[in-house]
PDB file of N, CA and C in Angstrom:
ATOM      1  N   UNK A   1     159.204 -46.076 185.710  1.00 51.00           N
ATOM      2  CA  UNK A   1     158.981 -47.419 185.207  1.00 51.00           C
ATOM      3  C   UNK A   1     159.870 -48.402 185.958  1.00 51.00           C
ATOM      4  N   UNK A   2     160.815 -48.101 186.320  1.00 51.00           N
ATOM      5  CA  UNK A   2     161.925 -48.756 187.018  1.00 51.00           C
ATOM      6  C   UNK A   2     161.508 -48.155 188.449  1.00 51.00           C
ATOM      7  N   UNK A   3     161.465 -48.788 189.335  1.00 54.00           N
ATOM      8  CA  UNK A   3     161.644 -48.604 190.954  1.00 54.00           C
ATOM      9  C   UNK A   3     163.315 -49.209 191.395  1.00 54.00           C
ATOM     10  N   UNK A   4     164.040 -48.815 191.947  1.00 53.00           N
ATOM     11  CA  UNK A   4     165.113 -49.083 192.380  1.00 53.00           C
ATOM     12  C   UNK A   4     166.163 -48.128 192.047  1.00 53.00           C
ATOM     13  N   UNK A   5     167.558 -48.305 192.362  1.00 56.00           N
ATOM     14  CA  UNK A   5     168.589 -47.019 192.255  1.00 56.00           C
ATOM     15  C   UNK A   5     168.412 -46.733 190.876  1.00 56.00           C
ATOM     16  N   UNK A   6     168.969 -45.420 191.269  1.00 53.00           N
ATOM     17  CA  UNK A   6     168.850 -44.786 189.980  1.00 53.00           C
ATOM     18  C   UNK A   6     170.518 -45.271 189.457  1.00 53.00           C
ATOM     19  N   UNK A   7     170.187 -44.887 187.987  1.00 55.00           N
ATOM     20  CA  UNK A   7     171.121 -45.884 187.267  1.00 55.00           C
ATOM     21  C   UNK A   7     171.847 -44.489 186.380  1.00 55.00           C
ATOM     22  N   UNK A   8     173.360 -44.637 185.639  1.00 56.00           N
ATOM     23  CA  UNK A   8     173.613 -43.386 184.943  1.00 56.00           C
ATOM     24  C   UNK A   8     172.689 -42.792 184.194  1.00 56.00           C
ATOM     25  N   UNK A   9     172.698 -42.211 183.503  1.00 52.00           N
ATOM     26  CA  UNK A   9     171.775 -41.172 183.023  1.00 52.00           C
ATOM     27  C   UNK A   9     170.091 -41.344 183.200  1.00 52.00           C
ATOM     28  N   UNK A  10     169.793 -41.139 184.268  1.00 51.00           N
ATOM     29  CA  UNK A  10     168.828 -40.928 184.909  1.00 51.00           C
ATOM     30  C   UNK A  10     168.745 -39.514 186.052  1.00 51.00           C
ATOM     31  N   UNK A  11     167.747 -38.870 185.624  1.00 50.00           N
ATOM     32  CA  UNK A  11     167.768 -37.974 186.939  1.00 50.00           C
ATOM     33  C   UNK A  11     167.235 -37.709 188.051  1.00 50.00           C
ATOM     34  N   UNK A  12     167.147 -37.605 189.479  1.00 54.00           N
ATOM     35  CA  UNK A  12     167.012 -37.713 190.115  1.00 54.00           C
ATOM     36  C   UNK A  12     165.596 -38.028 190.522  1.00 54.00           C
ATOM     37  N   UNK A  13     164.542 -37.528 189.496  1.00 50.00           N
ATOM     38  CA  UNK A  13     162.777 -38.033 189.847  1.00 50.00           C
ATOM     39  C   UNK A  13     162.858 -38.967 188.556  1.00 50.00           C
ATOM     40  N   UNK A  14     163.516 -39.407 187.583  1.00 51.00           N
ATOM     41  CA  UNK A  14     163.822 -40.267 186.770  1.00 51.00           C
ATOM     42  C   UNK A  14     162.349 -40.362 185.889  1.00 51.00           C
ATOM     43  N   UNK A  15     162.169 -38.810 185.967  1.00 48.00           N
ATOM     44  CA  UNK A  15     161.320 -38.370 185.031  1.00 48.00           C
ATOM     45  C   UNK A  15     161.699 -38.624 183.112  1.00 48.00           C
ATOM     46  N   UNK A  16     163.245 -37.804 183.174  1.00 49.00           N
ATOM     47  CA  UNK A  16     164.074 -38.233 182.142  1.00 49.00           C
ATOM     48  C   UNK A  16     165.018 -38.946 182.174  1.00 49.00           C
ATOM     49  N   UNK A  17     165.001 -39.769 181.042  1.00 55.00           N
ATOM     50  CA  UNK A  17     166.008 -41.241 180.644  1.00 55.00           C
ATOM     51  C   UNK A  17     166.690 -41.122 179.770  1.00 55.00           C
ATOM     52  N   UNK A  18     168.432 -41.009 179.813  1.00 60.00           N
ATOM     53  CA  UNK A  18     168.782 -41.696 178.234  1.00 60.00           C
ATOM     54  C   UNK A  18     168.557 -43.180 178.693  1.00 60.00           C
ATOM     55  N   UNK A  19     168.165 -43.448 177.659  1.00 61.00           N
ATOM     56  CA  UNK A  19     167.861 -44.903 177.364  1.00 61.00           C
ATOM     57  C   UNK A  19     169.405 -45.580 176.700  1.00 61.00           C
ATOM     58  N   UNK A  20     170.042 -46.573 177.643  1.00 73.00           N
ATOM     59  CA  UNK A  20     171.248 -47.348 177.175  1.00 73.00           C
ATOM     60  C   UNK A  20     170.639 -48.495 175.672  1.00 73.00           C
ATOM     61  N   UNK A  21     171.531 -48.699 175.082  1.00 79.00           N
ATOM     62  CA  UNK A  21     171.218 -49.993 174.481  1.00 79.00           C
ATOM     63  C   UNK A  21     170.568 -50.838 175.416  1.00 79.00           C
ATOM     64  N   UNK A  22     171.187 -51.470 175.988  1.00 78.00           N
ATOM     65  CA  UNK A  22     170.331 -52.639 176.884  1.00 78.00           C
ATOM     66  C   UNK A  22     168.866 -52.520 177.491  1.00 78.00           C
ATOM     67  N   UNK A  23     168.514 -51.022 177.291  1.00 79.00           N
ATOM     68  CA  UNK A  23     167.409 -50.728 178.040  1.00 79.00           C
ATOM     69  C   UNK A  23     166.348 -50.785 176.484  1.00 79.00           C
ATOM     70  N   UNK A  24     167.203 -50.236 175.456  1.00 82.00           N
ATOM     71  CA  UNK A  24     166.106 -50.443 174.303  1.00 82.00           C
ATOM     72  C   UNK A  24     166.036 -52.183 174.028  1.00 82.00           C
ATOM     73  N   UNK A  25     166.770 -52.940 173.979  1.00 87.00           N
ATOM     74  CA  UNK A  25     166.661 -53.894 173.645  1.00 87.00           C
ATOM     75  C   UNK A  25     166.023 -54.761 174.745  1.00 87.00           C
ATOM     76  N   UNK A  26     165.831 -54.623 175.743  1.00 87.00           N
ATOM     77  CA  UNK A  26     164.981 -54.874 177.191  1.00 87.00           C
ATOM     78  C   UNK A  26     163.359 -54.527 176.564  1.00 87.00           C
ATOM     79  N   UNK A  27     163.147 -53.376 175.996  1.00 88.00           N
ATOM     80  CA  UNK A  27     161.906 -52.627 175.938  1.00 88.00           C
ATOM     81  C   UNK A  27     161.305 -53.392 174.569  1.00 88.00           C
ATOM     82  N   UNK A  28     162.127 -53.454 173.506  1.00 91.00           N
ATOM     83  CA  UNK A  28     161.669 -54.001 172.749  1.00 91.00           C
ATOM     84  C   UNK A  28     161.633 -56.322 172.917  1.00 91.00           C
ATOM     85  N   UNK A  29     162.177 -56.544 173.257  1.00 94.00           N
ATOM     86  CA  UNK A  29     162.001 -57.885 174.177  1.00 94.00           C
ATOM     87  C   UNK A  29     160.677 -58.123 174.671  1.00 94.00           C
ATOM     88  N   UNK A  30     160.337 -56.902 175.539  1.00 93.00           N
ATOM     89  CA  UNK A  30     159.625 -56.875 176.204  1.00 93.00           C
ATOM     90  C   UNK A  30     158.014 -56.798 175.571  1.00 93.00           C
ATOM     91  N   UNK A  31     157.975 -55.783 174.532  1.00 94.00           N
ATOM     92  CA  UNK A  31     157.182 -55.450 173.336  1.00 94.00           C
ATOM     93  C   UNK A  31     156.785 -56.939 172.656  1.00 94.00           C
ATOM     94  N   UNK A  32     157.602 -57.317 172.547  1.00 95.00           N
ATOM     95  CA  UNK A  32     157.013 -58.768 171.729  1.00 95.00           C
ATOM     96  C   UNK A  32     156.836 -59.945 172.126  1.00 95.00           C
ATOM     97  N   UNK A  33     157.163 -59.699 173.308  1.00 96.00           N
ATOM     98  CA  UNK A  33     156.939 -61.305 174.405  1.00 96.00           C
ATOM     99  C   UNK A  33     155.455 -60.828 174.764  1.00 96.00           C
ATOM    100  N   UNK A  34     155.078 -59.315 174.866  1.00 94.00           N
ATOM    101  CA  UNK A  34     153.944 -59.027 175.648  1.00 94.00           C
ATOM    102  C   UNK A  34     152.805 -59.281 174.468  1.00 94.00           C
ATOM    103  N   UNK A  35     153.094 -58.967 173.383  1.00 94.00           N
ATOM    104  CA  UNK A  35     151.966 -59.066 172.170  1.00 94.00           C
ATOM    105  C   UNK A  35     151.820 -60.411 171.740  1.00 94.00           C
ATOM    106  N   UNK A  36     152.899 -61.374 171.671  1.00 94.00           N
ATOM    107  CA  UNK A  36     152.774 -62.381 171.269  1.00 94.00           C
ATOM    108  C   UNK A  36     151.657 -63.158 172.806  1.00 94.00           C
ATOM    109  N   UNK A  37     152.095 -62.835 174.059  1.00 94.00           N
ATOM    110  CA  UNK A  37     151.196 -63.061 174.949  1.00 94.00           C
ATOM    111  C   UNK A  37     149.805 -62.493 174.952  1.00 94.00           C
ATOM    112  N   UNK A  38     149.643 -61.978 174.304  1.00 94.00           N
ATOM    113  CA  UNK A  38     148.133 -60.963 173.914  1.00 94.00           C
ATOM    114  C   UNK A  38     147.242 -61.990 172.437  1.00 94.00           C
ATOM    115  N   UNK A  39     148.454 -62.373 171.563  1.00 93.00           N
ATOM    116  CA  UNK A  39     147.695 -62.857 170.735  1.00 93.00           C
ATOM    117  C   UNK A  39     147.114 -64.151 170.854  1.00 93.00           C
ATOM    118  N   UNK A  40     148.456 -65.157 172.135  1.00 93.00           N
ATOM    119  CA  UNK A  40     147.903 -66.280 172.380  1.00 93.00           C
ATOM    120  C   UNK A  40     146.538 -66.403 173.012  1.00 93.00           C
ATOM    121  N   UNK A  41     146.662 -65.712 173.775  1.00 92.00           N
ATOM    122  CA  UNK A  41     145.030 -65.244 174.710  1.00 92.00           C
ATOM    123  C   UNK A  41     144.132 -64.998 173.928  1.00 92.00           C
ATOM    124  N   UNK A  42     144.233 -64.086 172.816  1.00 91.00           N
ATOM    125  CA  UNK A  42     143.265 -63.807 172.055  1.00 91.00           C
ATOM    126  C   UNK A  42     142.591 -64.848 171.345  1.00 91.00           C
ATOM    127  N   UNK A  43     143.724 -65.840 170.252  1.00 89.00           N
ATOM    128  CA  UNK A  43     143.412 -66.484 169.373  1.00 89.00           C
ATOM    129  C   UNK A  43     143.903 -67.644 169.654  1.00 89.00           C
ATOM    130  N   UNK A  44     143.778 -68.192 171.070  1.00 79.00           N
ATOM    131  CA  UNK A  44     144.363 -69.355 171.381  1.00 79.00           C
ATOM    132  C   UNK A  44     143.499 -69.989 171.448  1.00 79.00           C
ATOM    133  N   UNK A  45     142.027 -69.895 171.755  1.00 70.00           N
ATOM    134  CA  UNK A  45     140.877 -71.165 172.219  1.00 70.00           C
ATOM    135  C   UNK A  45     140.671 -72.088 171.163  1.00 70.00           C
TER     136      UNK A  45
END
């Protein structure tokens, strides 16, 4: 999901992730900027 260096706990095909705080709170950020962008589209006309 990430392209670029690999970051601590990541392994080398960065198949598996611990996931840091910042990365859950990135993901979930991300989760609701993307749906709220889904609903404007949807129910915006």
């Amino acid at each position: 999901m990430w392209a670029g260096p690999t970051r601590p706990g990541t392994t080398e095909g960065g198949t598996v992730r611990r996931l840091g705080v910042g990365d859950l709170i990135a993901a979930v950020i991300i989760a609701v900027i993307g749906s709220a962008i889904i609903t404007a589209v949807a129910f915006g006309h």
